[in-house]
CSV table of C-alpha atoms and ligand atoms in Angstrom, one decimal:
chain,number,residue,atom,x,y,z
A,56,UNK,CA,-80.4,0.8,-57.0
A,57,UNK,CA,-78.0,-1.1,-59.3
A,58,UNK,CA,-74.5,-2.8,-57.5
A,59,UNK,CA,-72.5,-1.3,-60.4
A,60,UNK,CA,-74.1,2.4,-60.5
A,61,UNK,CA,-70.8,3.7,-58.7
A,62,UNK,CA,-68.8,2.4,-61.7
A,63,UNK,CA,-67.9,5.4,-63.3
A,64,UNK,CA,-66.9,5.1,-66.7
A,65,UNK,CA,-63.6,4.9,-68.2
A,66,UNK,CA,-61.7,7.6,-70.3
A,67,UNK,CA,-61.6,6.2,-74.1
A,68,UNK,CA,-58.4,4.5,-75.5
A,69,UNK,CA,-56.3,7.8,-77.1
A,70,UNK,CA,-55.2,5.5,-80.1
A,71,UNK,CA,-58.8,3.7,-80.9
A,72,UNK,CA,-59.9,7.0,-80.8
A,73,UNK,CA,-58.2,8.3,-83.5
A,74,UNK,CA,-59.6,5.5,-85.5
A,75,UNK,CA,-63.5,6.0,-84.8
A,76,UNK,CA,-62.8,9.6,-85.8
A,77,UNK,CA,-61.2,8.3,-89.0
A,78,UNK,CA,-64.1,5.9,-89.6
A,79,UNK,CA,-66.5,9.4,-89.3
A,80,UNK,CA,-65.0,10.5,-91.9
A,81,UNK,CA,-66.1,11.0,-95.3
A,82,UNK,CA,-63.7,12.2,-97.4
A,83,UNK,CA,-62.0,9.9,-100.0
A,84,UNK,CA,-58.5,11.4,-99.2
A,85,UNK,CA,-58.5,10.3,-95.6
A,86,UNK,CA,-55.6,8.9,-94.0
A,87,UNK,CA,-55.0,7.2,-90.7
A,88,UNK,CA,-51.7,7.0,-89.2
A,89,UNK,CA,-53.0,6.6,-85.8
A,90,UNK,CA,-52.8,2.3,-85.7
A,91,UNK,CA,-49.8,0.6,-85.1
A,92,UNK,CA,-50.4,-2.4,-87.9
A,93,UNK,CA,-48.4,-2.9,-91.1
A,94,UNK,CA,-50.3,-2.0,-94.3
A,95,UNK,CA,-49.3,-3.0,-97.4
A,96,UNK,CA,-48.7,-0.9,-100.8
A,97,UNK,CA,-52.6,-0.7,-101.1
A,98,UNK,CA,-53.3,0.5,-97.4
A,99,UNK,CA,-54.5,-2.8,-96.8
A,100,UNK,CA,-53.5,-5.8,-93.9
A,101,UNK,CA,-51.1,-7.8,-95.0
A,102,UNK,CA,-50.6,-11.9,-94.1
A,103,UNK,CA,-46.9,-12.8,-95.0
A,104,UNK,CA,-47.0,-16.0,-97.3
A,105,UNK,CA,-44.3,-17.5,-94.9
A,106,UNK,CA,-47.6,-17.5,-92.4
A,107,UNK,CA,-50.4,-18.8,-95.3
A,108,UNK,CA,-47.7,-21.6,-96.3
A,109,UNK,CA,-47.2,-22.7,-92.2
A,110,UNK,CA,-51.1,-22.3,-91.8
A,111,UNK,CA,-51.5,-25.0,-94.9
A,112,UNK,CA,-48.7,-27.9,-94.1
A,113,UNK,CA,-50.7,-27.1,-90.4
A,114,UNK,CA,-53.9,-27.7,-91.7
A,115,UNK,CA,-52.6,-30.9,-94.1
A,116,UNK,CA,-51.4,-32.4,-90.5
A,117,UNK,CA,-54.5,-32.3,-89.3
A,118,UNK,CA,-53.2,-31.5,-85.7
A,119,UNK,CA,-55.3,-31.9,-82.5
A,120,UNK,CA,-56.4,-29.1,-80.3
A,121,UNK,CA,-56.0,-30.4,-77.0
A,122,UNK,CA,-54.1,-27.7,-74.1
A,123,UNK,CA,-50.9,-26.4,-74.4
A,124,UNK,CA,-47.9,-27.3,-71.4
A,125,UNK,CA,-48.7,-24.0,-69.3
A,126,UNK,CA,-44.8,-22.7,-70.7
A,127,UNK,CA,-46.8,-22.9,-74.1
A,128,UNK,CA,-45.1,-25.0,-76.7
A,129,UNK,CA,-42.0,-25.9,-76.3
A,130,UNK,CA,-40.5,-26.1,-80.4
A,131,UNK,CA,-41.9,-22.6,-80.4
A,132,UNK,CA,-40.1,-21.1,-77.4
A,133,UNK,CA,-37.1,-22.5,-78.1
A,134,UNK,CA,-36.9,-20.8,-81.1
A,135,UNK,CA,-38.0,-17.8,-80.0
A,136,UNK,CA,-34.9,-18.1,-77.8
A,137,UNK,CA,-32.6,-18.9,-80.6
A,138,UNK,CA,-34.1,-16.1,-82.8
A,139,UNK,CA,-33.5,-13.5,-79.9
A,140,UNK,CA,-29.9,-14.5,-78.4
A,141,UNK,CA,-28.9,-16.1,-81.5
A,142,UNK,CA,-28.8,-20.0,-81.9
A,143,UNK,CA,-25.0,-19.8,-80.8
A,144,UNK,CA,-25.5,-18.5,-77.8
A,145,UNK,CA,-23.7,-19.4,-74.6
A,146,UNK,CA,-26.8,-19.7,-72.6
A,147,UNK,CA,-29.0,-21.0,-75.4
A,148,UNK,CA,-25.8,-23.9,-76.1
A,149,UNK,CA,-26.1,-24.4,-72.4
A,150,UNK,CA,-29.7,-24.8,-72.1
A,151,UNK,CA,-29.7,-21.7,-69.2
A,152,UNK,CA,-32.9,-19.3,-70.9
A,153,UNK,CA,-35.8,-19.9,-68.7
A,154,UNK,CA,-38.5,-19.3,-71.5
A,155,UNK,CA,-42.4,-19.3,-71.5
A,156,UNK,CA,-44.9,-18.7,-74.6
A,157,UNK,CA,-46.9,-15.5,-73.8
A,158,UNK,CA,-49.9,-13.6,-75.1
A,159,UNK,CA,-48.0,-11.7,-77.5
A,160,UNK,CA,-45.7,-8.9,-76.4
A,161,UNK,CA,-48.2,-7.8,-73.9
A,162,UNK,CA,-49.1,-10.7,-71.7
A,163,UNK,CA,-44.6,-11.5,-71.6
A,164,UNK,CA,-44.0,-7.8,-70.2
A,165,UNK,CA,-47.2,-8.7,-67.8
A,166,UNK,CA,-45.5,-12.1,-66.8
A,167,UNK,CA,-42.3,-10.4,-66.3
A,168,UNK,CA,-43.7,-7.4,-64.2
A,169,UNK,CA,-45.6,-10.5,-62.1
A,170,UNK,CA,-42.3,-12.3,-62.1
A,171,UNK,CA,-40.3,-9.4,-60.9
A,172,UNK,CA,-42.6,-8.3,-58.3
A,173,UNK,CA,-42.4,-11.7,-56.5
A,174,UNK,CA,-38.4,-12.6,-57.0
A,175,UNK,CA,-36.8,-9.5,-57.7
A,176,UNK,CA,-34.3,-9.1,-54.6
A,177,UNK,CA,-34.2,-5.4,-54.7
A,178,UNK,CA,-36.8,-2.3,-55.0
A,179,UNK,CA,-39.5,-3.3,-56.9
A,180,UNK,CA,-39.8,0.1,-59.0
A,181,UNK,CA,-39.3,-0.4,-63.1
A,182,UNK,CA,-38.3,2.8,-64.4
A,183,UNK,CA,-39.5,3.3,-67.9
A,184,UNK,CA,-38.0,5.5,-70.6
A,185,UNK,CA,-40.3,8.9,-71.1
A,186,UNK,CA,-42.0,8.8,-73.3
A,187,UNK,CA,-42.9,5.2,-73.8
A,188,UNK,CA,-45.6,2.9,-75.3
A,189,UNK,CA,-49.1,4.2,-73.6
A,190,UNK,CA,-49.3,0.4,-71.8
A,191,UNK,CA,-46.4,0.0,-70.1
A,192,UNK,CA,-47.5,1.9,-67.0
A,193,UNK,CA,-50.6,0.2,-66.6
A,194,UNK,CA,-49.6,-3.1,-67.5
A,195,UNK,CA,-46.6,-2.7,-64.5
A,196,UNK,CA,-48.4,-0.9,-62.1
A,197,UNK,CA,-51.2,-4.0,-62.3
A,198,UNK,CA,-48.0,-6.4,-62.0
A,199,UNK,CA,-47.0,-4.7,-58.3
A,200,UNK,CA,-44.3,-2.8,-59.9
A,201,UNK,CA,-43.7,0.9,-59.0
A,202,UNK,CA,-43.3,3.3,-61.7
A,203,UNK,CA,-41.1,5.7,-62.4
A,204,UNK,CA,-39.4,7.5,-66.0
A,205,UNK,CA,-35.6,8.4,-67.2
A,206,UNK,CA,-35.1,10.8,-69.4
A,207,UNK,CA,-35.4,9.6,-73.4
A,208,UNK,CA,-36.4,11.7,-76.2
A,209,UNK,CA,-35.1,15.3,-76.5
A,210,UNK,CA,-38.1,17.4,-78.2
A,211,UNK,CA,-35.6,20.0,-79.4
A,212,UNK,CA,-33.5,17.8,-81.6
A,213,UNK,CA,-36.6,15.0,-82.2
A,214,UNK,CA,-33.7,12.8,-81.1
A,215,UNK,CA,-32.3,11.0,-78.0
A,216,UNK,CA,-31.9,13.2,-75.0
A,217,UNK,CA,-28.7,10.4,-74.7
A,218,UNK,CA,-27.1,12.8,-72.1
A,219,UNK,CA,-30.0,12.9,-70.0
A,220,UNK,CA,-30.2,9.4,-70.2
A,221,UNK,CA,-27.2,8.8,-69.0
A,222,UNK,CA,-27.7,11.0,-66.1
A,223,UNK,CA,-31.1,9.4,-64.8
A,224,UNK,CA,-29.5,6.0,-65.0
A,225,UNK,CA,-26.5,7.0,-63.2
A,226,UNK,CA,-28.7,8.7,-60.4
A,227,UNK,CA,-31.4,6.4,-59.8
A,228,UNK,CA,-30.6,4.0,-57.0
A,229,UNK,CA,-28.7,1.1,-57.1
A,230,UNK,CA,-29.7,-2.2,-58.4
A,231,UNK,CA,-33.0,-0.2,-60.2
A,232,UNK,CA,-35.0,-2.4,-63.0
A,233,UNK,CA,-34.7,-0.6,-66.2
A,234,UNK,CA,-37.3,-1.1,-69.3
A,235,UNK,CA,-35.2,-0.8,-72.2
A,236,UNK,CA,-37.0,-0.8,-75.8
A,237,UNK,CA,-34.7,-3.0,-78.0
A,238,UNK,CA,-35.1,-1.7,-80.9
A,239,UNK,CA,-37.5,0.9,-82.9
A,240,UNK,CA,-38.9,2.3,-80.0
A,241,UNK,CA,-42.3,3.2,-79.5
A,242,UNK,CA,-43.8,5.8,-80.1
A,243,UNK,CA,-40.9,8.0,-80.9
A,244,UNK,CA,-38.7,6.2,-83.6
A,245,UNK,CA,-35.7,7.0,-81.7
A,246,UNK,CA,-33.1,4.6,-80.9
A,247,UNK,CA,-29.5,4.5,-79.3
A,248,UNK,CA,-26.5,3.9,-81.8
A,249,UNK,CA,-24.8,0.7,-81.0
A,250,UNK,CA,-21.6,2.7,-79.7
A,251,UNK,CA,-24.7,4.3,-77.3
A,252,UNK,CA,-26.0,1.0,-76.0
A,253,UNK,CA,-22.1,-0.1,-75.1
A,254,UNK,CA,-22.4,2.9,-72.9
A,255,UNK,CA,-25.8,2.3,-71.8
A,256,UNK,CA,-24.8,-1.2,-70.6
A,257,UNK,CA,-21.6,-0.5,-69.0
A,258,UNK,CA,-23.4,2.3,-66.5
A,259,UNK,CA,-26.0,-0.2,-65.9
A,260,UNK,CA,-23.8,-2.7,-65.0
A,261,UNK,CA,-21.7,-0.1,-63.1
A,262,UNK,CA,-24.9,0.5,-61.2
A,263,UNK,CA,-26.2,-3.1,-60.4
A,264,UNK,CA,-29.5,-2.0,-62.3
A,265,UNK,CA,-31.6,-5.4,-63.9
A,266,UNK,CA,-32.2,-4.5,-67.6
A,267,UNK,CA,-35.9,-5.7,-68.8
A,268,UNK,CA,-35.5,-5.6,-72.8
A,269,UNK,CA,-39.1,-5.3,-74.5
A,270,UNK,CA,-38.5,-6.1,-78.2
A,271,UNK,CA,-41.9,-5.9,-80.1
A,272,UNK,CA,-40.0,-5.6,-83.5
A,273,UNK,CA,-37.5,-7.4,-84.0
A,274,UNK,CA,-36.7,-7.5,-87.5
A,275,UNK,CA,-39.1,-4.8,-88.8
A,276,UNK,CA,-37.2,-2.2,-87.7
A,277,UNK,CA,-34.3,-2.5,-89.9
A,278,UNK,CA,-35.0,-5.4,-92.2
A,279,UNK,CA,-32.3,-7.1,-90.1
A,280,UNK,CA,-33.4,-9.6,-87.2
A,281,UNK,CA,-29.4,-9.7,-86.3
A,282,UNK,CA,-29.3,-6.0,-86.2
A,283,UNK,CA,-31.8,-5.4,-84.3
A,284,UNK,CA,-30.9,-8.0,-82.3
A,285,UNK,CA,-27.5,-5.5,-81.0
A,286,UNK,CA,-28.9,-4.4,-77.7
A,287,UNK,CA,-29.9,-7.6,-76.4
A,288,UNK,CA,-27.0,-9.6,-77.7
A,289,UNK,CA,-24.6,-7.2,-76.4
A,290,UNK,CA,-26.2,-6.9,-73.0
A,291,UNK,CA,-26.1,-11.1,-72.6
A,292,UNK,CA,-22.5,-10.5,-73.7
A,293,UNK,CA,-21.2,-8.6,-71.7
A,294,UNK,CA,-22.6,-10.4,-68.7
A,295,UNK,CA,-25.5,-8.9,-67.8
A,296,UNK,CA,-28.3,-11.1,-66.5
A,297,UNK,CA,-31.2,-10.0,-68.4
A,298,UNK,CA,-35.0,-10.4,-69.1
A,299,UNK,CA,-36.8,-10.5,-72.5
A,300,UNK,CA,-40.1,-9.6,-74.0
A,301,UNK,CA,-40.8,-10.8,-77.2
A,302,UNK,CA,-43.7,-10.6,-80.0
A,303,UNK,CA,-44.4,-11.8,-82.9
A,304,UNK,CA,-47.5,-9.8,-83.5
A,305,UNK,CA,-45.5,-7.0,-86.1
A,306,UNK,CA,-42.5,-9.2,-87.3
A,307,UNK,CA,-45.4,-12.0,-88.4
A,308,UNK,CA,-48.1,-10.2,-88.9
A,309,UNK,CA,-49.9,-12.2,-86.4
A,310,UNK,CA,-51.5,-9.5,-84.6
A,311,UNK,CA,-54.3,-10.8,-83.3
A,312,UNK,CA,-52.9,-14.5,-83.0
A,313,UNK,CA,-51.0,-13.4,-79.8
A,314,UNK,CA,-47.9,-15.0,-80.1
A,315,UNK,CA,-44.9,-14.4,-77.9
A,316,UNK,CA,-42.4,-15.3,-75.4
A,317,UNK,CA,-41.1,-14.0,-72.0
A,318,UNK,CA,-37.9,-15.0,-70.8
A,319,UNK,CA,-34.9,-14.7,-68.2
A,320,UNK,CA,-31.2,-15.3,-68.7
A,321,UNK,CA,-30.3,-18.1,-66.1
A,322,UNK,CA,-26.7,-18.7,-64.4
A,323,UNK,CA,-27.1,-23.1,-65.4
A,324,UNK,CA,-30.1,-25.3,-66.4
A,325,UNK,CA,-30.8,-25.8,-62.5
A,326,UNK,CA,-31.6,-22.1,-62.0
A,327,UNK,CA,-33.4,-22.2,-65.2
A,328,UNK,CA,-35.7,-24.6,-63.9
A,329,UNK,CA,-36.5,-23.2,-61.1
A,330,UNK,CA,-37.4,-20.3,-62.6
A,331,UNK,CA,-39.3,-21.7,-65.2
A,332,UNK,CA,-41.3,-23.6,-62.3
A,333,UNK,CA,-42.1,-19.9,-61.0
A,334,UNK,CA,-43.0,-18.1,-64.3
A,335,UNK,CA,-45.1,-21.3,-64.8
A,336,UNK,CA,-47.1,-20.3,-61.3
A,337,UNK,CA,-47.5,-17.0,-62.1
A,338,UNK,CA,-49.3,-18.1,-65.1
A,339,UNK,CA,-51.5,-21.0,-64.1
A,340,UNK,CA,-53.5,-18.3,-62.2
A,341,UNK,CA,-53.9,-16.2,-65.1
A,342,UNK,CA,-55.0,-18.2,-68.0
A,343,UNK,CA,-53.6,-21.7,-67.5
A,344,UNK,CA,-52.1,-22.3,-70.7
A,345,UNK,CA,-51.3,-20.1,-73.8
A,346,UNK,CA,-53.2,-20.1,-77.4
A,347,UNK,CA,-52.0,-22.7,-79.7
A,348,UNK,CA,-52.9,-21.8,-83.4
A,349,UNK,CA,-50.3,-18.5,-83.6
A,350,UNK,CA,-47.3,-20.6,-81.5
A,351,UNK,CA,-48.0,-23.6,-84.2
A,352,UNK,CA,-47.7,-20.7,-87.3
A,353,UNK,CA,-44.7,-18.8,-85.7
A,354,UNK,CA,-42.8,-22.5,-84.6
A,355,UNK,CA,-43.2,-23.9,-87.8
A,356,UNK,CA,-41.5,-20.6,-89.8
A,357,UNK,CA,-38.4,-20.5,-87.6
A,358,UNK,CA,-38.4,-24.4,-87.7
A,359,UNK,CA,-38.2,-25.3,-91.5
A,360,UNK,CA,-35.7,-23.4,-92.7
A,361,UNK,CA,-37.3,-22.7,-96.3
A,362,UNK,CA,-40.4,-21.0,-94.3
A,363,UNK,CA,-37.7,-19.2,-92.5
A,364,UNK,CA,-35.6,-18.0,-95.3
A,365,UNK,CA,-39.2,-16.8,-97.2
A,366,UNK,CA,-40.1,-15.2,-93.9
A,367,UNK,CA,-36.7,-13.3,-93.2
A,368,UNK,CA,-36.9,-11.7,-96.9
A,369,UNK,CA,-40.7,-10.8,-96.1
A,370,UNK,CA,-39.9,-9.2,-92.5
A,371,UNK,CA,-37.2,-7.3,-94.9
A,372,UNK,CA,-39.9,-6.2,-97.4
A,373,UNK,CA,-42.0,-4.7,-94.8
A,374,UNK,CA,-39.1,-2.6,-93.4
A,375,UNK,CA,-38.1,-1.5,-96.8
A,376,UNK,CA,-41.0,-0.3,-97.6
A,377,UNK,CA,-41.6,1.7,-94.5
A,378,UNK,CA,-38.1,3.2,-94.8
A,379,UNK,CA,-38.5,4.4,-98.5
A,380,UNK,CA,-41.3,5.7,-97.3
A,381,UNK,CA,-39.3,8.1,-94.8
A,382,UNK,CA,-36.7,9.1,-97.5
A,383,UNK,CA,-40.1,9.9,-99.8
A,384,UNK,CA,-41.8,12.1,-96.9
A,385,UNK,CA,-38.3,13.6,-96.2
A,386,UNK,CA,-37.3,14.4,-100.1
A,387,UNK,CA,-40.8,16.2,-100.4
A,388,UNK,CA,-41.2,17.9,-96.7
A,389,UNK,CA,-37.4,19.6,-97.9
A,390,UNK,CA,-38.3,20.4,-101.7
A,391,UNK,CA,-41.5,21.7,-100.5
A,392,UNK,CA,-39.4,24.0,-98.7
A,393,UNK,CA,-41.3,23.2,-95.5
A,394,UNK,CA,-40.1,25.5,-92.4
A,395,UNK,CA,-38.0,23.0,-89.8
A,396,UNK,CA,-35.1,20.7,-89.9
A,397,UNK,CA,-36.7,16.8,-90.9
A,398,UNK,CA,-33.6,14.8,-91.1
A,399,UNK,CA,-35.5,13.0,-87.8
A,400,UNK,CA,-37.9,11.4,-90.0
A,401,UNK,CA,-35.1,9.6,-91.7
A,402,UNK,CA,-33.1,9.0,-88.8
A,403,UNK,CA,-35.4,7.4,-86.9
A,404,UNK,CA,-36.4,3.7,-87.3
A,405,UNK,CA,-39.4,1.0,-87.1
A,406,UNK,CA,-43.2,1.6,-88.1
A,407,UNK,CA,-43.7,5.3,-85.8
A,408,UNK,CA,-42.0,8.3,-86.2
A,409,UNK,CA,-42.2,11.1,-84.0
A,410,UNK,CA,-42.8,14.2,-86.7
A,411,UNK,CA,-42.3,16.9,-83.9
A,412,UNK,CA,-46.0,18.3,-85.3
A,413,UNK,CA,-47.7,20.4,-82.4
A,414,UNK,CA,-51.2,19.5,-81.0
A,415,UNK,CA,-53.0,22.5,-83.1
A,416,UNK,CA,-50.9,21.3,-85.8
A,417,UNK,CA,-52.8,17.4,-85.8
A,418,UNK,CA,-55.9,19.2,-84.9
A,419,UNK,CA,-55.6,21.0,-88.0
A,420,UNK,CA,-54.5,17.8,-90.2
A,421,UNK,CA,-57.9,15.8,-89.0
A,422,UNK,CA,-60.0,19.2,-89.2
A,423,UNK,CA,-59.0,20.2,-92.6
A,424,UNK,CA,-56.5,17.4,-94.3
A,425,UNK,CA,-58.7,14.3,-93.1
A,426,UNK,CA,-55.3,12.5,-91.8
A,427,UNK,CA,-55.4,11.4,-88.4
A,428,UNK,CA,-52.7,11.2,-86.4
A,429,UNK,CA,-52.2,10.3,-82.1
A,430,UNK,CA,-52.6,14.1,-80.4
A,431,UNK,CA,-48.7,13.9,-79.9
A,432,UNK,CA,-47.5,13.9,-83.4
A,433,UNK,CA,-46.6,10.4,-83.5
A,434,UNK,CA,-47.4,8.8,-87.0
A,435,UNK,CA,-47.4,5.1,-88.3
A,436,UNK,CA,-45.4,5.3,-91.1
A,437,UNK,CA,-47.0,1.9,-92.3
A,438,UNK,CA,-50.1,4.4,-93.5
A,439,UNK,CA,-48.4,5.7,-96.1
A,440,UNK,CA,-48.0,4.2,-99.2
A,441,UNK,CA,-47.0,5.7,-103.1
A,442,UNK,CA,-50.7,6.9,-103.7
A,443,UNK,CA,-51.1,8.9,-100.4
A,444,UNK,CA,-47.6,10.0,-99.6
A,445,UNK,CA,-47.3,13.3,-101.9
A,446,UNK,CA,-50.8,14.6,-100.4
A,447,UNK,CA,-49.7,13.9,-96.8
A,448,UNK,CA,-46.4,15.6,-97.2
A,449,UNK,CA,-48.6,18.7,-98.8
A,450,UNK,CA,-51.0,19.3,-95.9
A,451,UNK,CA,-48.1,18.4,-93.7
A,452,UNK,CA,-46.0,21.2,-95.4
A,453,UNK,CA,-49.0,23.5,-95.0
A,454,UNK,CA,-50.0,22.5,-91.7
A,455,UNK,CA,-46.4,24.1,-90.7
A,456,UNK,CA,-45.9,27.0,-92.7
B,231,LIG,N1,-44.1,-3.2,-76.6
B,231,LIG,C1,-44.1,-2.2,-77.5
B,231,LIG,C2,-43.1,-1.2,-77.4
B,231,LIG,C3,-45.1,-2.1,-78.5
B,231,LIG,O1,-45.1,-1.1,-79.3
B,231,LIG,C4,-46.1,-3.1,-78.5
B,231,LIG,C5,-47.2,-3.0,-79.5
B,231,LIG,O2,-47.5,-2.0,-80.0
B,231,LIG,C6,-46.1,-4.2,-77.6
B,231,LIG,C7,-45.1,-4.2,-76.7
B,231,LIG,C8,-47.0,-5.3,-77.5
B,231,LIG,O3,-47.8,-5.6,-78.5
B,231,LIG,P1,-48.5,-7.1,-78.6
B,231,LIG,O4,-49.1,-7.4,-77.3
B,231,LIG,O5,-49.5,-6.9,-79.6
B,231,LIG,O6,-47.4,-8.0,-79.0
């Protein structure tokens, strides 16, 4: 008998799954709004030209591939920094932002989750907003975080359940780590006004809770790496000691380059180094030291400031073009004279929006429409584009009535 014929096997990934039954399918009006990935005017992936023009003065260099320092490399994550507090900073002047390159977004929430479960003085239970991305759990759980939810999204209005928000936070106990999506959160598109996050911050403070940002998209959401900077900036500001999540897999397009950056606000550059000297043993374990090609793209962009100009206007294209796309699907759902209220859809921000369709309603899209969509309603509004967007709204509008 085989040593692995207890294994049993896995339940499928909900998302890839949407994709393989999108692949099945014939039909030439298919959609699929199931991947969270940018696609351009055409449907089709798109690499900025901020990133082809870094990856040529890279290649003209011809630049060695020995290992990275295990913090990753160091132009790159101090520009991450910059990018996220903003370059004038107190803490970033000060050199007090412990900072490490991580495998995109993902492997700098995993870091931090490892991080907090070794040095966080208090209880060691994160408590995530509901809903919130699919990986979150899993990737804290495997850090040696416990895992609990506060109240997020209210499902009657499609919008933030802010109340309820304010309640969990207020109730949970004291000194609580909080995961706090920065901006455009995922999957529901729904995010706190900045007159909301001022509120936000002052219970949390009140409290003694540790806020853990995760910002996957800065930038993207609102064309604006400054606005969608608020939460963070605000939260340093007003003196809260916090930790940070970056990636630069959605503002760069470099997905599957895995670049990104975890860090920790420090009180001086002594603490800083000490926890840099930790974050840096929690990752030698791991995978010793981080990939170099995406750190080299993403340093040289916010390094030349021509690259970064060209890239800012890019990130801004992207997010246009995703929000015209909401006022499109929202001026055809209403002249369609489709039954429900679907200001949401414009209200909410970054690439998903939660459309508040039912489970038998997405059924029904896949089964007779060809779109695909995640079983809870949640779409990528990067799918659509000017030659799909009228026959979506359609079998949307239909689906409902
Ligand atoms: N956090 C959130 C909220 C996300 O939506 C994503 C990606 O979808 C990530 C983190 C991490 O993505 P990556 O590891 O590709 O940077």
């Amino acid at each position: 008998v085989s040593t692995w014929s207890h294994v049993p096997a896995g339940p499928p990934d909900p998302i890839l799954g949407v994709t393989e039954a999108f692949l099945r399918d014939k039909d030439s009006r298919k959609i699929n709004l199931g991947v969270g990935a940018y696609r351009d005017e055409n449907g089709k992936p798109y690499v900025l030209t901020s990133v082809q023009k870094a990856e040529e003065l890279l290649t003209a260099e011809k630049l060695d591939k020995e290992y990275l320092p295990i913090a990753g490399l160091p132009s790159f994550t101090k520009a991450a920094a910059k990018l996220a507090y903003g370059a004038e900073q107190k803490h970033v002047q000060e050199g007090a932002v412990a900072v490490v390159q991580s495998i995109s977004g993902t492997g700098a929430l995993r870091i931090g989750g490892a991080f907090l479960a070794r040095f966080y003085p208090h209880s060691k239970t994160i408590y995530l907003p509901v809903p919130s991305w699919g990986n979150h759990t899993p990737i804290f759980r495997d850090s040696g975080l416990e895992v609990k939810g506060y109240r997020y999204f209210d499902k009657g209005t499609v919008g933030l359940d802010f109340a309820g928000m304010k309640e969990d936070l207020k109730n949970m106990p004291e000194k609580s780590i909080v995961l706090l999506h920065a901006c455009a959160h995922n999957p529901t598109g729904v995010d706190p006004t900045p007159e909301q996050w001022i509120e936000i911050s002052d219970i949390i403070r009140e409290k003694g809770h540790f806020p853990f940002f995760d910002m996957a998209y800065q930038g993207f959401a609102s064309g604006s790496t400054v606005r969608d900077a608020f939460a963070v900036r605000h939260f340093v500001a007003a003196g809260h000691e916090i930790a940070l999540s970056q990636s630069f897999a959605k503002n760069m397009g470099l997905y599957g380059e895995r670049v990104g950056a975890f860090s920790v606000i420090a009180e001086d550059p002594e603490q800083k180094a000490r926890i840099e000297s930790q974050l840096k043993i929690v990752i030698r374990p791991m995978y010793s030291n981080p990939p170099l090609h995406g750190a080299r793209i993403a340093g040289t962009i916010l390094n030349r400031p021509e690259l970064y100009t060209e890239w800012e206007q890019e990130v801004k294209g992207m997010a246009d073009r995703i929000i015209s796309m909401r006022e499109r699907l929202y001026d055809n759902l209403v002249r369609l004279q489709t039954p429900g209220e679907w200001g949401h859809i414009k209200r909410q921000i970054g690439m998903f929006s939660f459309t508040g369709l039912t489970q038998p309603q997405t059924k029904a899209l896949a089964e007779k429409a060809h779109i695909y969509m995640t079983a809870d309603g949640r779409i990528s509004m990067a799918g659509l584009n000017n030659g799909n967007i009228d026959y979506f709204s359609e079998s949307v509008s239909k689906a409902v009535k």
